């Protein structure tokens, strides 16, 4: 196909991609795989994912119920960006 005939397809593809991004229909990256759940480091920064059915290891904790991040950048992912849990399960600022 000559290059000048392919131009409308390139423009159309770009327009569709831009429309999807602008309307919020874009891809959302999950925090964990579908068969894992997120955990956070106790008294420290950082997070990890644990397979469903397994308990978090020492020094790690489950997020409080209803406060688990699901997608990168979602409400709870942003909330926990500067907080963690202490050894008693209380929400505290991450250590500096």
mmCIF file of C-alpha atoms in Angstrom:
data_model
loop_
_atom_site.group_PDB
_atom_site.id
_atom_site.type_symbol
_atom_site.label_atom_id
_atom_site.label_comp_id
_atom_site.label_asym_id
_atom_site.label_seq_id
_atom_site.Cartn_x
_atom_site.Cartn_y
_atom_site.Cartn_z
ATOM 1 C CA UNK A 1 0.000 0.000 0.000
ATOM 2 C CA UNK A 2 1.454 3.407 -0.901
ATOM 3 C CA UNK A 3 2.329 5.597 2.075
ATOM 4 C CA UNK A 4 -0.198 8.320 1.225
ATOM 5 C CA UNK A 5 -3.063 5.774 1.379
ATOM 6 C CA UNK A 6 -1.985 4.487 4.813
ATOM 7 C CA UNK A 7 -2.073 7.954 6.401
ATOM 8 C CA UNK A 8 -5.853 7.962 7.124
ATOM 9 C CA UNK A 9 -5.508 4.641 8.979
ATOM 10 C CA UNK A 10 -2.651 5.974 11.094
ATOM 11 C CA UNK A 11 -4.627 9.114 11.944
ATOM 12 C CA UNK A 12 -7.748 7.065 12.759
ATOM 13 C CA UNK A 13 -5.800 4.693 15.004
ATOM 14 C CA UNK A 14 -4.255 7.611 16.887
ATOM 15 C CA UNK A 15 -7.635 9.299 17.289
ATOM 16 C CA UNK A 16 -9.218 6.136 18.693
ATOM 17 C CA UNK A 17 -6.339 5.649 21.151
ATOM 18 C CA UNK A 18 -6.578 9.267 22.311
ATOM 19 C CA UNK A 19 -10.345 8.981 22.760
ATOM 20 C CA UNK A 20 -9.979 5.866 24.894
ATOM 21 C CA UNK A 21 -7.414 7.536 27.132
ATOM 22 C CA UNK A 22 -9.411 10.737 27.496
ATOM 23 C CA UNK A 23 -12.651 8.939 28.353
ATOM 24 C CA UNK A 24 -11.106 6.804 31.080
ATOM 25 C CA UNK A 25 -11.405 3.553 29.147
ATOM 26 C CA UNK A 26 -7.675 3.016 29.303
ATOM 27 C CA UNK A 27 -5.838 0.113 30.833
ATOM 28 C CA UNK A 28 -5.572 -0.017 34.651
ATOM 29 C CA UNK A 29 -2.582 -1.859 36.057
ATOM 30 C CA UNK A 30 -3.464 -4.161 38.940
ATOM 31 C CA UNK A 31 -1.395 -3.936 42.128
ATOM 32 C CA UNK A 32 -1.196 -7.751 42.262
ATOM 33 C CA UNK A 33 -1.955 -10.692 40.013
ATOM 34 C CA UNK A 34 -5.553 -11.879 40.190
ATOM 35 C CA UNK A 35 -4.646 -14.839 42.449
ATOM 36 C CA UNK A 36 -2.618 -12.707 44.902
ATOM 37 C CA UNK A 37 -3.452 -9.999 47.427
ATOM 38 C CA UNK A 38 -1.426 -6.914 48.454
ATOM 39 C CA UNK A 39 0.434 -6.600 51.764
ATOM 40 C CA UNK A 40 2.473 -3.772 53.244
ATOM 41 C CA UNK A 41 5.659 -3.655 55.286
ATOM 42 C CA UNK A 42 5.075 -3.074 59.020
ATOM 43 C CA UNK A 43 6.829 0.061 60.326
ATOM 44 C CA UNK A 44 8.494 0.464 56.960
ATOM 45 C CA UNK A 45 7.781 1.514 53.398
ATOM 46 C CA UNK A 46 7.075 -0.960 50.675
ATOM 47 C CA UNK A 47 4.561 -3.494 49.578
ATOM 48 C CA UNK A 48 4.372 -6.952 48.120
ATOM 49 C CA UNK A 49 1.854 -9.498 46.887
ATOM 50 C CA UNK A 50 1.086 -12.825 48.552
ATOM 51 C CA UNK A 51 -0.673 -15.787 46.926
ATOM 52 C CA UNK A 52 -4.301 -16.211 47.970
ATOM 53 C CA UNK A 53 -4.596 -18.685 50.854
ATOM 54 C CA UNK A 54 -1.166 -17.840 52.288
ATOM 55 C CA UNK A 55 -0.471 -15.564 55.247
ATOM 56 C CA UNK A 56 1.962 -12.656 54.927
ATOM 57 C CA UNK A 57 5.452 -13.329 56.237
ATOM 58 C CA UNK A 58 6.981 -11.789 59.343
ATOM 59 C CA UNK A 59 7.274 -8.022 59.038
ATOM 60 C CA UNK A 60 4.339 -7.836 56.603
ATOM 61 C CA UNK A 61 0.632 -7.212 57.180
ATOM 62 C CA UNK A 62 -2.624 -7.298 55.293
ATOM 63 C CA UNK A 63 -4.184 -3.939 54.584
ATOM 64 C CA UNK A 64 -7.130 -3.091 56.826
ATOM 65 C CA UNK A 65 -10.376 -4.446 55.371
ATOM 66 C CA UNK A 66 -11.842 -2.112 52.775
ATOM 67 C CA UNK A 67 -8.588 -0.153 52.455
ATOM 68 C CA UNK A 68 -6.748 -2.481 50.066
ATOM 69 C CA UNK A 69 -5.308 -0.972 46.894
ATOM 70 C CA UNK A 70 -6.527 -2.794 43.790
ATOM 71 C CA UNK A 71 -5.041 -0.726 40.950
ATOM 72 C CA UNK A 72 -1.902 1.369 40.676
ATOM 73 C CA UNK A 73 -2.891 4.957 41.402
ATOM 74 C CA UNK A 74 -6.340 4.172 42.829
ATOM 75 C CA UNK A 75 -7.702 5.854 45.977
ATOM 76 C CA UNK A 76 -6.087 3.386 48.404
ATOM 77 C CA UNK A 77 -2.793 3.142 46.514
ATOM 78 C CA UNK A 78 -2.458 6.918 46.851
ATOM 79 C CA UNK A 79 -3.594 6.838 50.502
ATOM 80 C CA UNK A 80 -0.918 4.304 51.503
ATOM 81 C CA UNK A 81 1.865 6.061 49.576
ATOM 82 C CA UNK A 82 3.045 7.799 52.772
ATOM 83 C CA UNK A 83 1.502 5.591 55.491
ATOM 84 C CA UNK A 84 1.976 2.109 56.885
ATOM 85 C CA UNK A 85 0.898 0.037 59.888
ATOM 86 C CA UNK A 86 2.753 -0.270 63.160
ATOM 87 C CA UNK A 87 3.134 -3.529 65.089
ATOM 88 C CA UNK A 88 -0.285 -3.004 66.703
ATOM 89 C CA UNK A 89 -2.087 -2.465 63.398
ATOM 90 C CA UNK A 90 -2.425 1.311 63.748
ATOM 91 C CA UNK A 91 -2.007 3.535 60.679
ATOM 92 C CA UNK A 92 1.201 5.576 61.071
ATOM 93 C CA UNK A 93 3.388 7.721 58.794
ATOM 94 C CA UNK A 94 6.071 5.814 56.933
ATOM 95 C CA UNK A 95 9.502 6.276 58.490
ATOM 96 C CA UNK A 96 11.516 9.026 56.851
#
